[in-house]
Amino acid sequence: MDFYAEAERILSQKVRETQKAAQGKMQQLRDSLPELICLENKIKETGLSLVKCSILSKNVDAQETNKNTLTTRLEELSAKKDALLKEKGIFPEEVYYCPVCKDTGYIEANGKRQRCSCFLNIYTELLMGEQTEWDTSCDFTDFKTDLYPDVTDKTRYGIEKSPRAHMEWLFELCKDFTGRIPDTGVKNMIFTGKTGLGKSFLCSCMANELIRRGVSVLYIKAPEMFNEITFNNNQELRRQLYSVQLLIIDDLGTEKQTDMRYSDLLEILEKRQMLHNKFGYATVISTNMDPKGLLSYYDERICSRLFGNYDLIRFVGEDIRLIKK
């Protein structure tokens, strides 16, 4: 599927539905408010008279006087119409599906024309919908720390406190991190830990929270990301990797090992760090590998950037998928 084209289609459909609903609401008002129809007719007549005055009048002074009179009259009629609409709970911005970009799908940011979050969020959901572990419905209230053991066992878990206490701290850290994006003062994060400890689920909660806030998010599995940008030369995806306010790369280390992958990952890390330093854009990376595993799997240039620019957040406990069953 061409996710970009499909996102364009869906956005256009949402815009049409919004406009149709607004038109239907206006028609209902016209049917119940003769005053509104009268005002709209007077606005049309006054506007037409203003055009005729500008074109047909030969006396310059008389033309200017008439234009001023008609312009004032047009403003008064428009103000009366706006007041009537607001009295009935109708506001101009309601005709837009996205008031931010006014349904163009684009905004001006940092001196550049960029896709608006209304498009990016649709595109992201389509992209993430292809990934079986992605849950677009979950939120922070669904993350249950009571699924983690409440016993202290440093030999088993490698920490001084219980997994439950550790995960309660981690959970609050992630909520605070999500709430502050974009923020140059918040360090990027790497989630590490074996499978089944909730890394992907918590990433989903973070992504969903930000999407609901209108923040642009891209959540993508590492194998899918490298397959698209390294092997399929997906330039649109590459551009999204460099423009979203939060990038989540899940399952790093499960992708195919190629020299091109190293080059692409290095470029992503460097450009995301530049965006973080300048605009507060954030990156979260999730991996089943521990630091030693990352060091053996990636070269020194990549690991130096990961360990230097990211907070290492360790997930501990037992496989919560087995506990739920």
PDB file of C-alpha atoms in Angstrom:
ATOM      1  CA  MET A   1       0.000   0.000   0.000  1.00  0.00           C
ATOM      2  CA  ASP A   2       1.125   3.553  -0.745  1.00  0.00           C
ATOM      3  CA  PHE A   3       0.640   4.916   2.787  1.00  0.00           C
ATOM      4  CA  TYR A   4       1.367   8.499   1.765  1.00  0.00           C
ATOM      5  CA  ALA A   5      -1.270   8.525  -0.992  1.00  0.00           C
ATOM      6  CA  GLU A   6      -3.761   6.771   1.281  1.00  0.00           C
ATOM      7  CA  ALA A   7      -3.187   9.375   4.003  1.00  0.00           C
ATOM      8  CA  GLU A   8      -3.849  12.108   1.440  1.00  0.00           C
ATOM      9  CA  ARG A   9      -7.100  10.391   0.451  1.00  0.00           C
ATOM     10  CA  ILE A  10      -8.269   9.966   4.052  1.00  0.00           C
ATOM     11  CA  LEU A  11      -7.452  13.577   4.936  1.00  0.00           C
ATOM     12  CA  SER A  12      -9.374  14.831   1.878  1.00  0.00           C
ATOM     13  CA  GLN A  13     -12.329  12.672   2.882  1.00  0.00           C
ATOM     14  CA  LYS A  14     -12.292  14.030   6.444  1.00  0.00           C
ATOM     15  CA  VAL A  15     -12.167  17.596   5.105  1.00  0.00           C
ATOM     16  CA  ARG A  16     -15.148  16.926   2.806  1.00  0.00           C
ATOM     17  CA  GLU A  17     -17.124  15.335   5.643  1.00  0.00           C
ATOM     18  CA  THR A  18     -16.405  18.304   7.910  1.00  0.00           C
ATOM     19  CA  GLN A  19     -17.451  20.796   5.245  1.00  0.00           C
ATOM     20  CA  LYS A  20     -20.589  18.805   4.475  1.00  0.00           C
ATOM     21  CA  ALA A  21     -21.518  18.714   8.166  1.00  0.00           C
ATOM     22  CA  ALA A  22     -20.924  22.467   8.461  1.00  0.00           C
ATOM     23  CA  GLN A  23     -23.035  23.130   5.370  1.00  0.00           C
ATOM     24  CA  GLY A  24     -25.798  20.924   6.738  1.00  0.00           C
ATOM     25  CA  LYS A  25     -25.746  22.800  10.032  1.00  0.00           C
ATOM     26  CA  MET A  26     -25.894  26.135   8.211  1.00  0.00           C
ATOM     27  CA  GLN A  27     -28.825  24.977   6.106  1.00  0.00           C
ATOM     28  CA  GLN A  28     -30.688  23.909   9.240  1.00  0.00           C
ATOM     29  CA  LEU A  29     -30.080  27.391  10.651  1.00  0.00           C
ATOM     30  CA  ARG A  30     -31.308  29.041   7.457  1.00  0.00           C
ATOM     31  CA  ASP A  31     -34.467  26.935   7.561  1.00  0.00           C
ATOM     32  CA  SER A  32     -35.155  27.995  11.136  1.00  0.00           C
ATOM     33  CA  LEU A  33     -33.843  31.587  10.989  1.00  0.00           C
ATOM     34  CA  PRO A  34     -35.317  33.852   8.291  1.00  0.00           C
ATOM     35  CA  GLU A  35     -33.133  36.609   9.751  1.00  0.00           C
ATOM     36  CA  LEU A  36     -29.982  34.738   8.667  1.00  0.00           C
ATOM     37  CA  ILE A  37     -31.239  34.408   5.080  1.00  0.00           C
ATOM     38  CA  CYS A  38     -32.102  38.092   5.061  1.00  0.00           C
ATOM     39  CA  LEU A  39     -28.620  39.068   6.289  1.00  0.00           C
ATOM     40  CA  GLU A  40     -26.899  36.836   3.725  1.00  0.00           C
ATOM     41  CA  ASN A  41     -28.993  38.336   0.900  1.00  0.00           C
ATOM     42  CA  LYS A  42     -28.164  41.875   2.051  1.00  0.00           C
ATOM     43  CA  ILE A  43     -24.450  40.966   2.211  1.00  0.00           C
ATOM     44  CA  LYS A  44     -24.580  39.685  -1.366  1.00  0.00           C
ATOM     45  CA  GLU A  45     -26.460  42.776  -2.568  1.00  0.00           C
ATOM     46  CA  THR A  46     -24.085  45.160  -0.797  1.00  0.00           C
ATOM     47  CA  GLY A  47     -21.041  43.316  -2.118  1.00  0.00           C
ATOM     48  CA  LEU A  48     -22.428  43.502  -5.663  1.00  0.00           C
ATOM     49  CA  SER A  49     -23.150  47.225  -5.249  1.00  0.00           C
ATOM     50  CA  LEU A  50     -19.566  47.751  -4.064  1.00  0.00           C
ATOM     51  CA  VAL A  51     -18.219  46.040  -7.180  1.00  0.00           C
ATOM     52  CA  LYS A  52     -20.489  48.091  -9.467  1.00  0.00           C
ATOM     53  CA  CYS A  53     -19.467  51.294  -7.709  1.00  0.00           C
ATOM     54  CA  SER A  54     -15.802  50.555  -8.299  1.00  0.00           C
ATOM     55  CA  ILE A  55     -16.369  49.801 -11.986  1.00  0.00           C
ATOM     56  CA  LEU A  56     -19.147  52.130 -13.178  1.00  0.00           C
ATOM     57  CA  SER A  57     -18.853  55.372 -11.206  1.00  0.00           C
ATOM     58  CA  LYS A  58     -17.174  58.174 -13.213  1.00  0.00           C
ATOM     59  CA  ASN A  59     -17.040  60.764 -10.447  1.00  0.00           C
ATOM     60  CA  VAL A  60     -13.945  59.970  -8.398  1.00  0.00           C
ATOM     61  CA  ASP A  61     -15.074  61.805  -5.263  1.00  0.00           C
ATOM     62  CA  ALA A  62     -18.560  60.316  -5.413  1.00  0.00           C
ATOM     63  CA  GLN A  63     -17.087  56.893  -6.097  1.00  0.00           C
ATOM     64  CA  GLU A  64     -14.853  57.099  -3.008  1.00  0.00           C
ATOM     65  CA  THR A  65     -17.749  58.256  -0.820  1.00  0.00           C
ATOM     66  CA  ASN A  66     -20.023  55.484  -2.039  1.00  0.00           C
ATOM     67  CA  LYS A  67     -17.269  52.876  -1.624  1.00  0.00           C
ATOM     68  CA  ASN A  68     -16.676  53.947   1.976  1.00  0.00           C
ATOM     69  CA  THR A  69     -20.400  53.862   2.722  1.00  0.00           C
ATOM     70  CA  LEU A  70     -20.862  50.446   1.140  1.00  0.00           C
ATOM     71  CA  THR A  71     -17.732  49.041   2.825  1.00  0.00           C
ATOM     72  CA  THR A  72     -18.979  50.213   6.222  1.00  0.00           C
ATOM     73  CA  ARG A  73     -22.401  48.741   5.477  1.00  0.00           C
ATOM     74  CA  LEU A  74     -20.828  45.421   4.431  1.00  0.00           C
ATOM     75  CA  GLU A  75     -18.776  45.267   7.639  1.00  0.00           C
ATOM     76  CA  GLU A  76     -21.868  45.975   9.752  1.00  0.00           C
ATOM     77  CA  LEU A  77     -23.883  43.255   8.034  1.00  0.00           C
ATOM     78  CA  SER A  78     -21.028  40.742   8.357  1.00  0.00           C
ATOM     79  CA  ALA A  79     -20.662  41.586  12.056  1.00  0.00           C
ATOM     80  CA  LYS A  80     -24.404  41.023  12.565  1.00  0.00           C
ATOM     81  CA  LYS A  81     -24.179  37.655  10.800  1.00  0.00           C
ATOM     82  CA  ASP A  82     -21.157  36.597  12.910  1.00  0.00           C
ATOM     83  CA  ALA A  83     -22.960  37.657  16.089  1.00  0.00           C
ATOM     84  CA  LEU A  84     -26.036  35.665  15.101  1.00  0.00           C
ATOM     85  CA  LEU A  85     -23.959  32.575  14.306  1.00  0.00           C
ATOM     86  CA  LYS A  86     -22.031  32.790  17.571  1.00  0.00           C
ATOM     87  CA  GLU A  87     -25.296  33.174  19.452  1.00  0.00           C
ATOM     88  CA  LYS A  88     -26.329  29.832  17.917  1.00  0.00           C
ATOM     89  CA  GLY A  89     -23.005  28.173  18.718  1.00  0.00           C
ATOM     90  CA  ILE A  90     -21.517  28.358  15.211  1.00  0.00           C
ATOM     91  CA  PHE A  91     -17.923  29.618  14.927  1.00  0.00           C
ATOM     92  CA  PRO A  92     -15.835  30.163  11.781  1.00  0.00           C
ATOM     93  CA  GLU A  93     -13.196  27.593  12.731  1.00  0.00           C
ATOM     94  CA  GLU A  94     -15.805  24.828  12.761  1.00  0.00           C
ATOM     95  CA  VAL A  95     -15.750  24.715   8.969  1.00  0.00           C
ATOM     96  CA  TYR A  96     -12.212  23.307   9.167  1.00  0.00           C
ATOM     97  CA  TYR A  97     -11.320  19.713   9.924  1.00  0.00           C
ATOM     98  CA  CYS A  98      -7.935  21.071  11.067  1.00  0.00           C
ATOM     99  CA  PRO A  99      -7.911  24.702  12.268  1.00  0.00           C
ATOM    100  CA  VAL A 100      -4.101  24.621  12.461  1.00  0.00           C
ATOM    101  CA  CYS A 101      -3.508  24.336   8.703  1.00  0.00           C
ATOM    102  CA  LYS A 102      -7.062  25.282   7.634  1.00  0.00           C
ATOM    103  CA  ASP A 103      -7.355  21.982   5.763  1.00  0.00           C
ATOM    104  CA  THR A 104      -4.369  22.604   3.473  1.00  0.00           C
ATOM    105  CA  GLY A 105      -2.400  19.767   5.081  1.00  0.00           C
ATOM    106  CA  TYR A 106       0.661  22.030   5.317  1.00  0.00           C
ATOM    107  CA  ILE A 107       2.088  24.556   7.781  1.00  0.00           C
ATOM    108  CA  GLU A 108       5.021  26.954   7.812  1.00  0.00           C
ATOM    109  CA  ALA A 109       7.540  25.891  10.453  1.00  0.00           C
ATOM    110  CA  ASN A 110      11.127  27.006  10.922  1.00  0.00           C
ATOM    111  CA  GLY A 111      10.935  28.855   7.641  1.00  0.00           C
ATOM    112  CA  LYS A 112       9.900  25.757   5.697  1.00  0.00           C
ATOM    113  CA  ARG A 113       6.644  24.370   4.322  1.00  0.00           C
ATOM    114  CA  GLN A 114       5.933  21.148   6.213  1.00  0.00           C
ATOM    115  CA  ARG A 115       3.123  18.624   6.501  1.00  0.00           C
ATOM    116  CA  CYS A 116       0.669  19.451   9.283  1.00  0.00           C
ATOM    117  CA  SER A 117       0.132  17.071  12.200  1.00  0.00           C
ATOM    118  CA  CYS A 118      -3.388  16.309  10.868  1.00  0.00           C
ATOM    119  CA  PHE A 119      -1.750  14.564   7.893  1.00  0.00           C
ATOM    120  CA  LEU A 120       1.230  13.159   9.802  1.00  0.00           C
ATOM    121  CA  ASN A 121      -0.967  11.464  12.384  1.00  0.00           C
ATOM    122  CA  ILE A 122      -3.061   9.758   9.700  1.00  0.00           C
ATOM    123  CA  TYR A 123       0.098   8.698   7.871  1.00  0.00           C
ATOM    124  CA  THR A 124       1.621   7.422  11.118  1.00  0.00           C
ATOM    125  CA  GLU A 125      -1.448   5.391  12.063  1.00  0.00           C
ATOM    126  CA  LEU A 126      -1.510   3.775   8.614  1.00  0.00           C
ATOM    127  CA  LEU A 127       2.162   2.928   8.843  1.00  0.00           C
ATOM    128  CA  MET A 128       1.866   1.599  12.363  1.00  0.00           C
ATOM    129  CA  GLY A 129      -1.323  -0.293  11.549  1.00  0.00           C
ATOM    130  CA  GLU A 130       0.757  -2.744   9.538  1.00  0.00           C
ATOM    131  CA  GLN A 131       2.666  -3.702  12.658  1.00  0.00           C
ATOM    132  CA  THR A 132       0.914  -6.381  14.678  1.00  0.00           C
ATOM    133  CA  GLU A 133       2.164  -5.240  18.094  1.00  0.00           C
ATOM    134  CA  TRP A 134       0.936  -1.683  17.674  1.00  0.00           C
ATOM    135  CA  ASP A 135      -2.121  -0.866  19.784  1.00  0.00           C
ATOM    136  CA  THR A 136      -3.746   2.430  18.807  1.00  0.00           C
ATOM    137  CA  SER A 137      -6.299   2.258  21.638  1.00  0.00           C
ATOM    138  CA  CYS A 138      -4.083   1.919  24.720  1.00  0.00           C
ATOM    139  CA  ASP A 139      -3.085   4.757  27.014  1.00  0.00           C
ATOM    140  CA  PHE A 140      -1.156   5.262  30.242  1.00  0.00           C
ATOM    141  CA  THR A 141      -4.088   4.063  32.382  1.00  0.00           C
ATOM    142  CA  ASP A 142      -3.704   0.624  30.774  1.00  0.00           C
ATOM    143  CA  PHE A 143      -0.118   0.189  31.958  1.00  0.00           C
ATOM    144  CA  LYS A 144      -0.368  -1.909  35.143  1.00  0.00           C
ATOM    145  CA  THR A 145       2.685  -1.876  37.391  1.00  0.00           C
ATOM    146  CA  ASP A 146       1.092  -4.481  39.682  1.00  0.00           C
ATOM    147  CA  LEU A 147       1.955  -7.089  37.027  1.00  0.00           C
ATOM    148  CA  TYR A 148       5.611  -6.775  38.041  1.00  0.00           C
ATOM    149  CA  PRO A 149       7.062  -8.736  41.021  1.00  0.00           C
ATOM    150  CA  ASP A 150       7.035  -6.939  44.345  1.00  0.00           C
ATOM    151  CA  VAL A 151      10.077  -8.768  45.686  1.00  0.00           C
ATOM    152  CA  THR A 152      13.690  -7.608  45.880  1.00  0.00           C
ATOM    153  CA  ASP A 153      16.155  -9.978  44.242  1.00  0.00           C
ATOM    154  CA  LYS A 154      19.332  -8.297  43.011  1.00  0.00           C
ATOM    155  CA  THR A 155      20.766 -11.567  41.713  1.00  0.00           C
ATOM    156  CA  ARG A 156      17.707 -12.209  39.534  1.00  0.00           C
ATOM    157  CA  TYR A 157      16.776  -8.690  38.451  1.00  0.00           C
ATOM    158  CA  GLY A 158      20.059  -6.790  38.782  1.00  0.00           C
ATOM    159  CA  ILE A 159      18.602  -3.887  40.780  1.00  0.00           C
ATOM    160  CA  GLU A 160      18.506  -2.950  44.461  1.00  0.00           C
ATOM    161  CA  LYS A 161      14.710  -2.631  44.662  1.00  0.00           C
ATOM    162  CA  SER A 162      11.759  -4.697  43.494  1.00  0.00           C
ATOM    163  CA  PRO A 163      10.770  -4.716  39.804  1.00  0.00           C
ATOM    164  CA  ARG A 164       7.410  -3.200  40.774  1.00  0.00           C
ATOM    165  CA  ALA A 165       9.003  -0.241  42.543  1.00  0.00           C
ATOM    166  CA  HIS A 166      11.427   0.222  39.666  1.00  0.00           C
ATOM    167  CA  MET A 167       8.655   0.117  37.055  1.00  0.00           C
ATOM    168  CA  GLU A 168       6.537   2.572  39.040  1.00  0.00           C
ATOM    169  CA  TRP A 169       9.475   5.001  38.869  1.00  0.00           C
ATOM    170  CA  LEU A 170       9.987   4.257  35.170  1.00  0.00           C
ATOM    171  CA  PHE A 171       6.302   4.755  34.421  1.00  0.00           C
ATOM    172  CA  GLU A 172       6.246   8.225  36.011  1.00  0.00           C
ATOM    173  CA  LEU A 173       9.445   9.104  34.160  1.00  0.00           C
ATOM    174  CA  CYS A 174       7.841   8.226  30.822  1.00  0.00           C
ATOM    175  CA  LYS A 175       4.677  10.192  31.579  1.00  0.00           C
ATOM    176  CA  ASP A 176       6.737  13.247  32.466  1.00  0.00           C
ATOM    177  CA  PHE A 177       8.869  12.801  29.335  1.00  0.00           C
ATOM    178  CA  THR A 178       5.749  12.576  27.138  1.00  0.00           C
ATOM    179  CA  GLY A 179       4.129  15.593  28.754  1.00  0.00           C
ATOM    180  CA  ARG A 180       7.148  17.819  28.095  1.00  0.00           C
ATOM    181  CA  ILE A 181       7.710  17.123  24.392  1.00  0.00           C
ATOM    182  CA  PRO A 182       9.003  19.190  22.641  1.00  0.00           C
ATOM    183  CA  ASP A 183      11.668  20.229  25.159  1.00  0.00           C
ATOM    184  CA  THR A 184      15.416  20.583  24.623  1.00  0.00           C
ATOM    185  CA  GLY A 185      15.916  19.915  28.334  1.00  0.00           C
ATOM    186  CA  VAL A 186      14.541  16.350  28.151  1.00  0.00           C
ATOM    187  CA  LYS A 187      17.119  13.742  27.172  1.00  0.00           C
ATOM    188  CA  ASN A 188      16.237  11.078  24.608  1.00  0.00           C
ATOM    189  CA  MET A 189      15.755   7.525  25.896  1.00  0.00           C
ATOM    190  CA  ILE A 190      16.702   3.934  25.119  1.00  0.00           C
ATOM    191  CA  PHE A 191      14.453   1.225  26.543  1.00  0.00           C
ATOM    192  CA  THR A 192      16.381  -1.989  27.176  1.00  0.00           C
ATOM    193  CA  GLY A 193      15.288  -5.339  28.577  1.00  0.00           C
ATOM    194  CA  LYS A 194      14.211  -8.791  27.509  1.00  0.00           C
ATOM    195  CA  THR A 195      10.969  -9.423  25.635  1.00  0.00           C
ATOM    196  CA  GLY A 196       7.611  -9.296  27.403  1.00  0.00           C
ATOM    197  CA  LEU A 197       8.432  -6.524  29.875  1.00  0.00           C
ATOM    198  CA  GLY A 198       6.166  -3.858  28.346  1.00  0.00           C
ATOM    199  CA  LYS A 199       8.604  -1.814  26.254  1.00  0.00           C
ATOM    200  CA  SER A 200       6.501  -1.815  23.087  1.00  0.00           C
ATOM    201  CA  PHE A 201       3.281  -1.314  25.039  1.00  0.00           C
ATOM    202  CA  LEU A 202       4.623   1.721  26.879  1.00  0.00           C
ATOM    203  CA  CYS A 203       5.937   3.122  23.579  1.00  0.00           C
ATOM    204  CA  SER A 204       2.406   2.745  22.192  1.00  0.00           C
ATOM    205  CA  CYS A 205       0.948   4.595  25.195  1.00  0.00           C
ATOM    206  CA  MET A 206       3.394   7.462  24.681  1.00  0.00           C
ATOM    207  CA  ALA A 207       2.649   7.663  20.954  1.00  0.00           C
ATOM    208  CA  ASN A 208      -1.132   7.617  21.478  1.00  0.00           C
ATOM    209  CA  GLU A 209      -0.982  10.325  24.135  1.00  0.00           C
ATOM    210  CA  LEU A 210       0.977  12.667  21.877  1.00  0.00           C
ATOM    211  CA  ILE A 211      -1.157  11.969  18.806  1.00  0.00           C
ATOM    212  CA  ARG A 212      -4.238  12.916  20.840  1.00  0.00           C
ATOM    213  CA  ARG A 213      -2.470  16.180  21.724  1.00  0.00           C
ATOM    214  CA  GLY A 214      -1.799  16.905  18.062  1.00  0.00           C
ATOM    215  CA  VAL A 215       1.955  16.289  18.336  1.00  0.00           C
ATOM    216  CA  SER A 216       3.459  14.613  15.274  1.00  0.00           C
ATOM    217  CA  VAL A 217       4.657  11.074  16.032  1.00  0.00           C
ATOM    218  CA  LEU A 218       6.236   8.278  14.050  1.00  0.00           C
ATOM    219  CA  TYR A 219       6.335   4.863  15.721  1.00  0.00           C
ATOM    220  CA  ILE A 220       8.059   2.247  13.603  1.00  0.00           C
ATOM    221  CA  LYS A 221       9.688  -1.144  14.030  1.00  0.00           C
ATOM    222  CA  ALA A 222      13.383  -1.162  13.179  1.00  0.00           C
ATOM    223  CA  PRO A 223      13.102  -3.962  10.571  1.00  0.00           C
ATOM    224  CA  GLU A 224      10.303  -2.089   8.769  1.00  0.00           C
ATOM    225  CA  MET A 225      12.209   1.202   8.926  1.00  0.00           C
ATOM    226  CA  PHE A 226      15.419  -0.196   7.454  1.00  0.00           C
ATOM    227  CA  ASN A 227      13.533  -2.228   4.874  1.00  0.00           C
ATOM    228  CA  GLU A 228      11.843   0.940   3.628  1.00  0.00           C
ATOM    229  CA  ILE A 229      14.699   3.451   3.701  1.00  0.00           C
ATOM    230  CA  THR A 230      17.673   1.143   3.070  1.00  0.00           C
ATOM    231  CA  PHE A 231      16.256  -1.309   0.560  1.00  0.00           C
ATOM    232  CA  ASN A 232      13.153   0.407  -0.907  1.00  0.00           C
ATOM    233  CA  ASN A 233      14.630   3.931  -0.922  1.00  0.00           C
ATOM    234  CA  ASN A 234      11.448   5.364   0.654  1.00  0.00           C
ATOM    235  CA  GLN A 235      12.359   9.050   0.677  1.00  0.00           C
ATOM    236  CA  GLU A 236       9.024  10.153   2.146  1.00  0.00           C
ATOM    237  CA  LEU A 237       9.577   7.942   5.182  1.00  0.00           C
ATOM    238  CA  ARG A 238      13.121   9.250   5.500  1.00  0.00           C
ATOM    239  CA  ARG A 239      11.763  12.783   5.495  1.00  0.00           C
ATOM    240  CA  GLN A 240       9.256  11.875   8.218  1.00  0.00           C
ATOM    241  CA  LEU A 241      12.054  10.423  10.335  1.00  0.00           C
ATOM    242  CA  TYR A 242      13.688  13.846  10.267  1.00  0.00           C
ATOM    243  CA  SER A 243      10.589  15.977  10.809  1.00  0.00           C
ATOM    244  CA  VAL A 244       8.345  14.384  13.483  1.00  0.00           C
ATOM    245  CA  GLN A 245       8.384  15.764  17.008  1.00  0.00           C
ATOM    246  CA  LEU A 246       8.654  12.258  18.482  1.00  0.00           C
ATOM    247  CA  LEU A 247      10.298   9.335  16.729  1.00  0.00           C
ATOM    248  CA  ILE A 248       9.956   5.885  18.323  1.00  0.00           C
ATOM    249  CA  ILE A 249      12.122   3.112  16.873  1.00  0.00           C
ATOM    250  CA  ASP A 250      11.021  -0.223  18.309  1.00  0.00           C
ATOM    251  CA  ASP A 251      12.939  -3.519  18.307  1.00  0.00           C
ATOM    252  CA  LEU A 252      16.308  -2.081  17.319  1.00  0.00           C
ATOM    253  CA  GLY A 253      18.711  -4.948  16.755  1.00  0.00           C
ATOM    254  CA  THR A 254      16.217  -7.264  15.032  1.00  0.00           C
ATOM    255  CA  GLU A 255      16.859  -5.822  11.557  1.00  0.00           C
ATOM    256  CA  LYS A 256      19.081  -7.379   8.912  1.00  0.00           C
ATOM    257  CA  GLN A 257      22.796  -6.717   9.338  1.00  0.00           C
ATOM    258  CA  THR A 258      24.108  -4.701   6.388  1.00  0.00           C
ATOM    259  CA  ASP A 259      26.705  -1.960   5.951  1.00  0.00           C
ATOM    260  CA  MET A 260      24.039   0.354   4.534  1.00  0.00           C
ATOM    261  CA  ARG A 261      21.971  -0.109   7.687  1.00  0.00           C
ATOM    262  CA  TYR A 262      24.869   1.202   9.811  1.00  0.00           C
ATOM    263  CA  SER A 263      25.167   4.259   7.601  1.00  0.00           C
ATOM    264  CA  ASP A 264      21.408   4.958   7.713  1.00  0.00           C
ATOM    265  CA  LEU A 265      21.197   4.525  11.487  1.00  0.00           C
ATOM    266  CA  LEU A 266      24.158   6.837  12.038  1.00  0.00           C
ATOM    267  CA  GLU A 267      22.524   9.495   9.871  1.00  0.00           C
ATOM    268  CA  ILE A 268      19.218   9.141  11.720  1.00  0.00           C
ATOM    269  CA  LEU A 269      20.879   9.464  15.128  1.00  0.00           C
ATOM    270  CA  GLU A 270      22.857  12.539  14.095  1.00  0.00           C
ATOM    271  CA  LYS A 271      19.934  14.360  12.489  1.00  0.00           C
ATOM    272  CA  ARG A 272      17.550  13.525  15.327  1.00  0.00           C
ATOM    273  CA  GLN A 273      20.071  14.857  17.855  1.00  0.00           C
ATOM    274  CA  MET A 274      20.382  18.070  15.865  1.00  0.00           C
ATOM    275  CA  LEU A 275      16.572  18.440  15.881  1.00  0.00           C
ATOM    276  CA  HIS A 276      16.534  17.736  19.618  1.00  0.00           C
ATOM    277  CA  ASN A 277      19.147  20.383  20.366  1.00  0.00           C
ATOM    278  CA  LYS A 278      17.446  22.992  18.194  1.00  0.00           C
ATOM    279  CA  PHE A 279      13.711  22.328  18.563  1.00  0.00           C
ATOM    280  CA  GLY A 280      13.298  19.816  21.400  1.00  0.00           C
ATOM    281  CA  TYR A 281      12.210  16.967  19.100  1.00  0.00           C
ATOM    282  CA  ALA A 282      12.553  13.657  20.931  1.00  0.00           C
ATOM    283  CA  THR A 283      13.588  10.110  20.073  1.00  0.00           C
ATOM    284  CA  VAL A 284      12.873   6.879  21.946  1.00  0.00           C
ATOM    285  CA  ILE A 285      14.592   3.631  20.969  1.00  0.00           C
ATOM    286  CA  SER A 286      13.489   0.237  22.252  1.00  0.00           C
ATOM    287  CA  THR A 287      15.701  -2.859  22.124  1.00  0.00           C
ATOM    288  CA  ASN A 288      15.862  -6.338  23.648  1.00  0.00           C
ATOM    289  CA  MET A 289      19.634  -5.977  23.874  1.00  0.00           C
ATOM    290  CA  ASP A 290      21.589  -4.871  26.914  1.00  0.00           C
ATOM    291  CA  PRO A 291      24.466  -2.366  26.527  1.00  0.00           C
ATOM    292  CA  LYS A 292      26.979  -5.160  26.003  1.00  0.00           C
ATOM    293  CA  GLY A 293      24.820  -6.624  23.239  1.00  0.00           C
ATOM    294  CA  LEU A 294      24.522  -3.235  21.527  1.00  0.00           C
ATOM    295  CA  LEU A 295      28.297  -2.812  21.646  1.00  0.00           C
ATOM    296  CA  SER A 296      28.818  -6.152  19.936  1.00  0.00           C
ATOM    297  CA  TYR A 297      26.063  -5.566  17.344  1.00  0.00           C
ATOM    298  CA  TYR A 298      26.832  -1.977  16.283  1.00  0.00           C
ATOM    299  CA  ASP A 299      30.067  -0.128  15.637  1.00  0.00           C
ATOM    300  CA  GLU A 300      31.661   2.343  18.029  1.00  0.00           C
ATOM    301  CA  ARG A 301      30.355   5.437  16.219  1.00  0.00           C
ATOM    302  CA  ILE A 302      26.742   4.365  16.717  1.00  0.00           C
ATOM    303  CA  CYS A 303      27.162   3.212  20.321  1.00  0.00           C
ATOM    304  CA  SER A 304      28.978   6.400  21.304  1.00  0.00           C
ATOM    305  CA  ARG A 305      25.971   8.409  20.131  1.00  0.00           C
ATOM    306  CA  LEU A 306      23.469   6.080  21.794  1.00  0.00           C
ATOM    307  CA  PHE A 307      25.218   6.006  25.175  1.00  0.00           C
ATOM    308  CA  GLY A 308      26.236   9.669  25.040  1.00  0.00           C
ATOM    309  CA  ASN A 309      22.958  11.279  23.960  1.00  0.00           C
ATOM    310  CA  TYR A 310      20.337   8.920  25.420  1.00  0.00           C
ATOM    311  CA  ASP A 311      19.270   7.938  28.923  1.00  0.00           C
ATOM    312  CA  LEU A 312      19.442   4.165  29.324  1.00  0.00           C
ATOM    313  CA  ILE A 313      16.100   3.019  30.809  1.00  0.00           C
ATOM    314  CA  ARG A 314      16.113  -0.597  31.900  1.00  0.00           C
ATOM    315  CA  PHE A 315      12.928  -2.695  32.038  1.00  0.00           C
ATOM    316  CA  VAL A 316      12.996  -5.530  34.588  1.00  0.00           C
ATOM    317  CA  GLY A 317      10.665  -8.235  35.863  1.00  0.00           C
ATOM    318  CA  GLU A 318       8.956 -11.318  34.414  1.00  0.00           C
ATOM    319  CA  ASP A 319       7.216 -11.696  31.056  1.00  0.00           C
ATOM    320  CA  ILE A 320       3.925  -9.873  31.720  1.00  0.00           C
ATOM    321  CA  ARG A 321       2.302 -11.522  28.702  1.00  0.00           C
ATOM    322  CA  LEU A 322       2.565 -14.864  30.485  1.00  0.00           C
ATOM    323  CA  ILE A 323       1.309 -13.352  33.765  1.00  0.00           C
ATOM    324  CA  LYS A 324      -1.795 -11.924  32.018  1.00  0.00           C
ATOM    325  CA  LYS A 325      -2.651 -15.383  30.709  1.00  0.00           C
TER     326      LYS A 325
END
